[in-house]
Tab-separated table of C-alpha atoms and ligand atoms in Angstrom:
chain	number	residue	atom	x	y	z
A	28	UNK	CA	-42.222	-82.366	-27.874
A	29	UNK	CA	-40.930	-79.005	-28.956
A	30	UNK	CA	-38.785	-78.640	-31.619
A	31	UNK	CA	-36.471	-75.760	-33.124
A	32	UNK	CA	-34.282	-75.472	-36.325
A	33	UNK	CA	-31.354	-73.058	-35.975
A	34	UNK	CA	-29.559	-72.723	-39.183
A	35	UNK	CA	-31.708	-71.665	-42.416
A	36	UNK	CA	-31.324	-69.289	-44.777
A	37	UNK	CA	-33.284	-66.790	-47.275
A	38	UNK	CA	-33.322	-64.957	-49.831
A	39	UNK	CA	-31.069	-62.155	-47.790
A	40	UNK	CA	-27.952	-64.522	-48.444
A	41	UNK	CA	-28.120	-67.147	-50.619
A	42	UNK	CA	-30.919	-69.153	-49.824
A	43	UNK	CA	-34.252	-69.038	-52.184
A	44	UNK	CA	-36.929	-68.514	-49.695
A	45	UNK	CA	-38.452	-65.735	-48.695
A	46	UNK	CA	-38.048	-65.019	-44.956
A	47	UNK	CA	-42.155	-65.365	-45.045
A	48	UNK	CA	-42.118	-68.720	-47.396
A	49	UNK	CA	-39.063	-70.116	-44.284
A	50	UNK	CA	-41.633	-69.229	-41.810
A	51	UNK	CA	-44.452	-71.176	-43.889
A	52	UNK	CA	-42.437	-74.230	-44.265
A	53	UNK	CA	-41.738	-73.965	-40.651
A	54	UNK	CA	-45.003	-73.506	-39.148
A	55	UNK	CA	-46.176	-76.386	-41.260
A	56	UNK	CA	-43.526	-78.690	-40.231
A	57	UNK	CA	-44.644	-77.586	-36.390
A	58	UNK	CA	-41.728	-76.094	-35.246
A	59	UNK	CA	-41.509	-74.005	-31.970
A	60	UNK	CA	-38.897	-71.894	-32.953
A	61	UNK	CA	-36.741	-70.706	-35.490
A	62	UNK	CA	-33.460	-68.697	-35.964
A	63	UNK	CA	-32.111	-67.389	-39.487
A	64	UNK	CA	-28.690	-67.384	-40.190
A	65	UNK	CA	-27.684	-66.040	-43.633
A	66	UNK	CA	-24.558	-65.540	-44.737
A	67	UNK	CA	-22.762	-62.628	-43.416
A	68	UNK	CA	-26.447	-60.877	-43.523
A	69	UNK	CA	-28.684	-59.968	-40.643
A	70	UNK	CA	-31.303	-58.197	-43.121
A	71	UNK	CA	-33.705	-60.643	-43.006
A	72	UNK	CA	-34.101	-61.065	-39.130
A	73	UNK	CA	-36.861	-58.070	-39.288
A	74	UNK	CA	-39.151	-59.935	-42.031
A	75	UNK	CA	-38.784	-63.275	-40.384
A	76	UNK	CA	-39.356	-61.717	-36.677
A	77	UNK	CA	-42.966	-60.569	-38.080
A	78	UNK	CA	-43.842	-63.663	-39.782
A	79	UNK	CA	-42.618	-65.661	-37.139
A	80	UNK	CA	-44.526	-63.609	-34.257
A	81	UNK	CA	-47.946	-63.973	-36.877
A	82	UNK	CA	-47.058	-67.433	-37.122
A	83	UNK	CA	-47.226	-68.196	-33.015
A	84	UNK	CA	-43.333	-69.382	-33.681
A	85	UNK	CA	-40.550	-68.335	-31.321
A	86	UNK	CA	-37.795	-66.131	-33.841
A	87	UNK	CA	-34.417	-66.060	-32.845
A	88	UNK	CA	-32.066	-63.525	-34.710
A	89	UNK	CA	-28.475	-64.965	-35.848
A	90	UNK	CA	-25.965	-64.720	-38.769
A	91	UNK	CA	-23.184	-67.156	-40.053
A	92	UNK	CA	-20.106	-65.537	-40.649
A	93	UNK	CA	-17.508	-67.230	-42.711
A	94	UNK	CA	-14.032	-66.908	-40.706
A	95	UNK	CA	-10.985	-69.062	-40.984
A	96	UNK	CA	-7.957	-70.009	-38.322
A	97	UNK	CA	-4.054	-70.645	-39.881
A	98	UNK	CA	-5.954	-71.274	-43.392
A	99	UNK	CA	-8.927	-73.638	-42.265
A	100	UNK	CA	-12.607	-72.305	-43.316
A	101	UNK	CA	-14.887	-72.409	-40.650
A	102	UNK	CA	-18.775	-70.646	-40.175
A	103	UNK	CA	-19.358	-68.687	-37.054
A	104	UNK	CA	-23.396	-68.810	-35.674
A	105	UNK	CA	-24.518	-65.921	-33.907
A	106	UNK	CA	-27.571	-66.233	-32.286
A	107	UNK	CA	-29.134	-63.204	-30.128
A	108	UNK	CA	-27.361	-61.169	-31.536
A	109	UNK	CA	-28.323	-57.322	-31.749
A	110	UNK	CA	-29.065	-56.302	-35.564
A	111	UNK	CA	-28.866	-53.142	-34.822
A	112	UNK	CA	-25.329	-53.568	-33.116
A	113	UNK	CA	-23.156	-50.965	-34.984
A	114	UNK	CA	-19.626	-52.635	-35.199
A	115	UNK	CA	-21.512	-56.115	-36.496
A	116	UNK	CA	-23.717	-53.954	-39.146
A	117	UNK	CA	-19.805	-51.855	-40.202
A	118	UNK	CA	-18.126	-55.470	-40.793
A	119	UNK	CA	-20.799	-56.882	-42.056
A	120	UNK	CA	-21.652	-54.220	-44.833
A	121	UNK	CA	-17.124	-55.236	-45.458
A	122	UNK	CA	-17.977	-58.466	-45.773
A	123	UNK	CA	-20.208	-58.053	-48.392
A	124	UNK	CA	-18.323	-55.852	-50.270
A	125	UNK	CA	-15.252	-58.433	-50.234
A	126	UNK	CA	-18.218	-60.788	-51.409
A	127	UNK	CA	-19.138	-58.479	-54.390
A	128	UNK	CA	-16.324	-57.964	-55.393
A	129	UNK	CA	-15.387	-61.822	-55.562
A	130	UNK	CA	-18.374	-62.227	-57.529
A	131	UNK	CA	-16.435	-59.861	-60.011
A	132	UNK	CA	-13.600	-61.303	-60.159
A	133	UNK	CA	-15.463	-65.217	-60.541
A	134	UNK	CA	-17.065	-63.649	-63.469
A	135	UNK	CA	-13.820	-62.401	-64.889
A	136	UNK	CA	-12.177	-65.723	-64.760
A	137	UNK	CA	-15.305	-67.362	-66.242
A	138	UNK	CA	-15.217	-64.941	-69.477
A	139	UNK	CA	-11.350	-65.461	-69.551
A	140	UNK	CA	-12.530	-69.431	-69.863
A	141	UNK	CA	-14.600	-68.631	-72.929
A	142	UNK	CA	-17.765	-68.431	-70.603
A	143	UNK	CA	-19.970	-65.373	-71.318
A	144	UNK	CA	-21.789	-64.832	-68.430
A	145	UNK	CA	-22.642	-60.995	-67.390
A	146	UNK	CA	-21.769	-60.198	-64.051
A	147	UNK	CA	-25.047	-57.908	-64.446
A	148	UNK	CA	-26.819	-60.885	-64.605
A	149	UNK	CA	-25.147	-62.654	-61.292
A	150	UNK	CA	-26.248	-59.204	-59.269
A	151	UNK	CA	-29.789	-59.196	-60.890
A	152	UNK	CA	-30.511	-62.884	-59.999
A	153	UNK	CA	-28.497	-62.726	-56.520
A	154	UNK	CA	-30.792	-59.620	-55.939
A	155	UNK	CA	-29.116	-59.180	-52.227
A	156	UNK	CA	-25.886	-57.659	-50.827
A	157	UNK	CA	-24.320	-60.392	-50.034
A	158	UNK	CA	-23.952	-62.578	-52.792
A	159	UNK	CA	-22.148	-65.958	-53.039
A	160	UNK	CA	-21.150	-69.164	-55.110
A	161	UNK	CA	-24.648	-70.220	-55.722
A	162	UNK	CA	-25.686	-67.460	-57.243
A	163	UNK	CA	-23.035	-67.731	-59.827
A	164	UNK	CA	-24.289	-71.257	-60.147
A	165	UNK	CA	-28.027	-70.454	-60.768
A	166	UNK	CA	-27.310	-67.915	-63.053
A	167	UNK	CA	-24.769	-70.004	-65.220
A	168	UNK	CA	-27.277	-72.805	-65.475
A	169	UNK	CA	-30.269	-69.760	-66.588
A	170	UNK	CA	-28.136	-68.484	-69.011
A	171	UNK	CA	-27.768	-72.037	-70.725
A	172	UNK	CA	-24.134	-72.414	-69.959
A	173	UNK	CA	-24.115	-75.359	-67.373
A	174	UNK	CA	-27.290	-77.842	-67.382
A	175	UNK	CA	-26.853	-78.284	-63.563
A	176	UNK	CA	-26.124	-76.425	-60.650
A	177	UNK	CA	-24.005	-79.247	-59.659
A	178	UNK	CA	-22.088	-78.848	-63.151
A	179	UNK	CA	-21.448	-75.704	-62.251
A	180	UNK	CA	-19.537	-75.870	-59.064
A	181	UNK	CA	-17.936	-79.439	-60.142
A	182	UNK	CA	-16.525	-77.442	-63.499
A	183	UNK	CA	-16.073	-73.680	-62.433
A	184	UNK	CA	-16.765	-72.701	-58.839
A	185	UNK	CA	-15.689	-75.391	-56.245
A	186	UNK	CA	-12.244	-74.990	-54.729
A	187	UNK	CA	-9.292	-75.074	-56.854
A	188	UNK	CA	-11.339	-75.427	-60.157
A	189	UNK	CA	-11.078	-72.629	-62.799
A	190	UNK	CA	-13.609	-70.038	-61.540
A	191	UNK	CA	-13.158	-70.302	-57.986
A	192	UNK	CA	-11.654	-67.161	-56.328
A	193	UNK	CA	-10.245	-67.412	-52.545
A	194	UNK	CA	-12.415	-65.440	-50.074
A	195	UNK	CA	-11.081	-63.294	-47.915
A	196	UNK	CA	-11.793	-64.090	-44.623
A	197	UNK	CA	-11.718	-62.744	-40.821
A	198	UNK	CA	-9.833	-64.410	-38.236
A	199	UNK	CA	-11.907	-66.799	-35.976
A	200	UNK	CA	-10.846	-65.245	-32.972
A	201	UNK	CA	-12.488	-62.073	-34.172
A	202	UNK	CA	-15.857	-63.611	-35.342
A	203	UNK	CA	-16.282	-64.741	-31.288
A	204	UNK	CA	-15.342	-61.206	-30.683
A	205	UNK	CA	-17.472	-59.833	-32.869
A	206	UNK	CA	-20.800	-62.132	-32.030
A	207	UNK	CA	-19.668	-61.486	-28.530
A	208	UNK	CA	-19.741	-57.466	-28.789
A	209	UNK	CA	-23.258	-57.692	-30.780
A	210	UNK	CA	-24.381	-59.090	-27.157
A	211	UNK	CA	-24.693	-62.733	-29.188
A	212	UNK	CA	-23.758	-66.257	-28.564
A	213	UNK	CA	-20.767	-67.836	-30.801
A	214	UNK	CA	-21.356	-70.935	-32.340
A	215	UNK	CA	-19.017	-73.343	-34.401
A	216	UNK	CA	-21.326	-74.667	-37.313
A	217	UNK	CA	-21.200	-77.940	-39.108
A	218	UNK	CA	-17.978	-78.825	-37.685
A	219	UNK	CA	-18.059	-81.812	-39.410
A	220	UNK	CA	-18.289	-80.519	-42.682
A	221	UNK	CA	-15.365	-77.998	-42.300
A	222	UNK	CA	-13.081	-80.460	-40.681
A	223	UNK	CA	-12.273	-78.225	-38.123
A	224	UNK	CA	-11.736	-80.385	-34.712
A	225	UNK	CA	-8.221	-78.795	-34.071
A	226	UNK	CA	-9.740	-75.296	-34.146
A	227	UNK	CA	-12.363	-75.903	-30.930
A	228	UNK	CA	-9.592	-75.709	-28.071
A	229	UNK	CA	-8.786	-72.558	-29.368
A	230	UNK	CA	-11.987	-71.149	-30.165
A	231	UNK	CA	-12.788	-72.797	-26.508
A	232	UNK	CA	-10.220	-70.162	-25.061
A	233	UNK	CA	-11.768	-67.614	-27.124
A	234	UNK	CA	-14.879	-68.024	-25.248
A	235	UNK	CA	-17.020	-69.944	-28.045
A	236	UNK	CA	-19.984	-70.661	-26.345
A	237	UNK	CA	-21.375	-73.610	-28.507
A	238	UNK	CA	-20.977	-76.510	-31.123
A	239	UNK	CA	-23.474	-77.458	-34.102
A	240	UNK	CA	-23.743	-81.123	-33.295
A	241	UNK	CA	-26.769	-81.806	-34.916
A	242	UNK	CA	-26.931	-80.456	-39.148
A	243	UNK	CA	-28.267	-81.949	-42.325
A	244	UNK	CA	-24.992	-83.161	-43.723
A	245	UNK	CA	-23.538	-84.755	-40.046
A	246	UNK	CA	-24.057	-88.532	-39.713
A	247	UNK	CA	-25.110	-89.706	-36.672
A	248	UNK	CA	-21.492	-91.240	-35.579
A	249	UNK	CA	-20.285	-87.471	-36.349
A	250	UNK	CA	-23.067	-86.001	-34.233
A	251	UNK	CA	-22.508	-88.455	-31.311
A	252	UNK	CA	-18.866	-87.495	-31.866
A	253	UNK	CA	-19.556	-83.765	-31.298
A	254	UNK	CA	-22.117	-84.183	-28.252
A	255	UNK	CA	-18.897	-85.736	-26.667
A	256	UNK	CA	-16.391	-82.535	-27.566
A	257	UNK	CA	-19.663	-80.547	-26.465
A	258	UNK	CA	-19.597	-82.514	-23.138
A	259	UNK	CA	-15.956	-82.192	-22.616
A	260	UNK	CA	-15.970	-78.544	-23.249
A	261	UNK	CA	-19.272	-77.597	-21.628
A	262	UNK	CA	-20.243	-76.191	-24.816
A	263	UNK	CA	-23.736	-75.136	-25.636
A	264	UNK	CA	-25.502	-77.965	-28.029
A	265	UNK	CA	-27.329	-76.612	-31.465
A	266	UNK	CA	-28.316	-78.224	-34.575
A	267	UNK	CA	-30.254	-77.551	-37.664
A	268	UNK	CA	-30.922	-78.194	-41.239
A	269	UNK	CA	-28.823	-75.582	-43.585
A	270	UNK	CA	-31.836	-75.133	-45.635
A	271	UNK	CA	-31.312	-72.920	-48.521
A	272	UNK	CA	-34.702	-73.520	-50.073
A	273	UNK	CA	-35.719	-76.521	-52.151
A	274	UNK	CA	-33.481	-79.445	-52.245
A	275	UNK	CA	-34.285	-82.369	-54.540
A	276	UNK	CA	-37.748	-81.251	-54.916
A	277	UNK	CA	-38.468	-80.750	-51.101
A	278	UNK	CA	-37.311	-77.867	-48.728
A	279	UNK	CA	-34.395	-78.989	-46.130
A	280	UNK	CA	-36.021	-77.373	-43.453
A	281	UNK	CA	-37.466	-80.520	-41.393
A	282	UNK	CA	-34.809	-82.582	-41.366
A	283	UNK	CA	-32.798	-81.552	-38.117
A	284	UNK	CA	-35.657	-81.423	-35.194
A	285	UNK	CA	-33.149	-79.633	-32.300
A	286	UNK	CA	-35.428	-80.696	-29.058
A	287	UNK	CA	-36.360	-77.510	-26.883
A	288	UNK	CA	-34.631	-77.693	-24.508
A	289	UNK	CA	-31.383	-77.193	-26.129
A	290	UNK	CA	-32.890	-73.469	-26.929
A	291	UNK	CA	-33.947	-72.868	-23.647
A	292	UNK	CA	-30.230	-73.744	-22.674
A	293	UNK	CA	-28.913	-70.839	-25.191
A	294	UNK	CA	-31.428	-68.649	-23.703
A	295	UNK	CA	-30.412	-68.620	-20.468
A	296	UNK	CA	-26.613	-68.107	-21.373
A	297	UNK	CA	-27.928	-65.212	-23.692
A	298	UNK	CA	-29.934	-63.811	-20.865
A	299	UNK	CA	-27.261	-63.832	-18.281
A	300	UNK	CA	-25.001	-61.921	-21.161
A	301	UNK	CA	-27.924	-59.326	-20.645
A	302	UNK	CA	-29.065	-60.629	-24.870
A	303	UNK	CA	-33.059	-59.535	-24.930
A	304	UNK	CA	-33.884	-63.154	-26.435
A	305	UNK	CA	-37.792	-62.146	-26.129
A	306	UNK	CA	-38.632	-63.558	-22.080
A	307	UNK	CA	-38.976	-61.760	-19.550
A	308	UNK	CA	-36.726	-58.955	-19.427
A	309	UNK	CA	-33.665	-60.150	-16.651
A	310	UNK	CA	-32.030	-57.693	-14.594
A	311	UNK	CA	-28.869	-57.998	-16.594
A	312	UNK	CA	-30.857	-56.724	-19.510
A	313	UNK	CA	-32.662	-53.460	-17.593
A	314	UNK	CA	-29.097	-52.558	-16.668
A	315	UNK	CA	-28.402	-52.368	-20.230
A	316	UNK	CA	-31.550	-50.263	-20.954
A	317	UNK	CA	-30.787	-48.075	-18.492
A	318	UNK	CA	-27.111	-47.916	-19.629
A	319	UNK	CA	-27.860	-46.704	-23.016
A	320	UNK	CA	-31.625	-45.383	-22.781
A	321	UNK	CA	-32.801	-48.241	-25.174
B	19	LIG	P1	-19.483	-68.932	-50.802
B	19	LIG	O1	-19.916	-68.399	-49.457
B	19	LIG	O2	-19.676	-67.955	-51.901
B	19	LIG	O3	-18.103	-69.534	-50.806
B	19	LIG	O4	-20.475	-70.130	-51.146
B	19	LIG	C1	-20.655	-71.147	-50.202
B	19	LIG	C2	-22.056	-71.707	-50.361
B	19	LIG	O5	-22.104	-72.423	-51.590
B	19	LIG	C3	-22.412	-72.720	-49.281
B	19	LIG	O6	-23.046	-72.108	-48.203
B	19	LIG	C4	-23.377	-73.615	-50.011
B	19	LIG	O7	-24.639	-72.996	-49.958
B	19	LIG	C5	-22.905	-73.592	-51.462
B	19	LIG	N1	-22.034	-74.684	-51.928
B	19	LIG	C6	-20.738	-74.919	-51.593
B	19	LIG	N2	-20.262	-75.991	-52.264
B	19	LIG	C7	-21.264	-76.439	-53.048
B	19	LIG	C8	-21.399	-77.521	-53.979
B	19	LIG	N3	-20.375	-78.350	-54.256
B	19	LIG	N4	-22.591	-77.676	-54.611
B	19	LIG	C9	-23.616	-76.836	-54.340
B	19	LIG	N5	-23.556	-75.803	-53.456
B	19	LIG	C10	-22.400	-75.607	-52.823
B	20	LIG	FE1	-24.922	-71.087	-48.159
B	21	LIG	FE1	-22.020	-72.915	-43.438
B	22	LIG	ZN1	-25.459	-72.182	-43.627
């Protein structure tokens, strides 16, 4: 059996791997492929892509963008999509600035608490443009001021405590647009963690091509749950781990096995959207080469 994970992160977002260390990890678990999706970050899809192609894995390029519909939080996957796509690589370089600049304002409220972290010290330890809550995390803990990183976001960072600043977010309906324009497939992730059921019949209108069913944190009654909306809707199937490096002392990657032929399923909606997912060039993809001499 062949098996692919389809949600990880690095380094690029807020994960602590390197995209080379992900491909490690995955090449020694025996995966077939692999797609990264950082956090409103495509930078690391060119890193991974080589150590994937080294490693004999299959690399598919994605993103998760955080979006939100009448107030409810949800992540958008992208997978195929273009990283060289000029409208994604415009909003995405806004996203992260929104990002940054809630980092500032995090680190504001902390030193208003009485907590002297630097915000210097957040950016050096983040070390990537698109900086989140964990990084505020890891570097209150390495500066002494919480033991744990769970301390952390149960005093300061998780919603509604003290340090926790609203993001600003972009409408679901654009994040399936934008995917969608960056020649991608759109992808509702962890549905069960975000609690957003009500959401899919509108993001189905929208033209949202798939459903996480399968992810680290789902149990299997919420995953069985999901393969049914997925059914109903005749929406694409995906699943995958959320790994953001080491988790109680072993990486996350490995524990969501998606079977292969739910990526060859993605592929062949990608292809027929013209997406160059690595096979055999289609015709739907020449006409786009010869469209715009790529
Ligand atoms: P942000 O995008 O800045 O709002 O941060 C969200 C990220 O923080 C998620 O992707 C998780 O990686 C992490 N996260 C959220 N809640 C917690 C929590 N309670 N404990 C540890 N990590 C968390
Ligand atoms: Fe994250
Ligand atoms: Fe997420
Ligand atoms: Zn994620």
């Amino acid at each position: 059996m062949k098996f692919a994970d389809l949600h990880l992160h690095t380094h690029f977002s807020d994960g602590t791997f390197s995209p080379e260390e992900l491909t490690g990890h995955g090449q020694r678990l025996g995966f077939a492929a692999l797609a990264l999706t950082d956090h409103d970050s495509v930078e690391g899809c060119a890193p991974m892509a080589t150590a994937c192609n080294a490693a004999g894995i299959e690399f598919i390029t994605g993103t998760e963008l955080t979006a939100e519909h009448n107030g409810t939080e949800l992540h958008l996957l992208g997978y195929f999509v273009d990283t060289h796509n000029e409208k994604l690589l415009a909003d995405i370089a806004r996203f992260q600035a929104v990002r940054q600049d809630r980092i500032r304002e995090m680190v504001a409220r902390l030193n208003a608490l009485g907590v002297p972290l630097e915000v210097e010290m957040v950016f050096a330890l983040a070390n990537c443009k698109s900086p989140g809550r964990p990084h505020v995390a890891r570097a209150l803990v390495k500066a002494g001021l919480c033991k744990s990183l769970d301390e952390a976001f149960e005093r300061y960072l998780k919603k509604n405590r003290p340090a926790w600043v609203p993001k600003a977010r972009m409408s679901a309906l654009e994040g399936v647009e934008l995917i969608h324009q960056a020649g991608g497939l759109a992808v509702m992730a962890h549905p069960g963690l975000n609690r957003t059921d009500d959401v899919i019949p509108v993001l189905v209108e929208a033209g949202l091509d798939g459903i996480e069913c399968f992810h680290t944190k789902h149990s299997t009654a919420m995953s069985a749950h999901y393969l049914e909306i997925a059914d109903h809707y005749h929406l694409l199937v995906t699943g995958g781990s959320d790994c953001h490096g080491f988790s109680k002392g072993k990486p996350l990657i490995g524990t969501v096995k998606l079977p292969y032929e739910r990526v060859e399923k993605l592929k062949s909606r990608a292809e027929n959207r013209g997406a160059n997912t690595g096979s055999a060039a289609t015709p739907a993809l020449d006409a786009r080469r010869s469209t715009f001499g790529t």
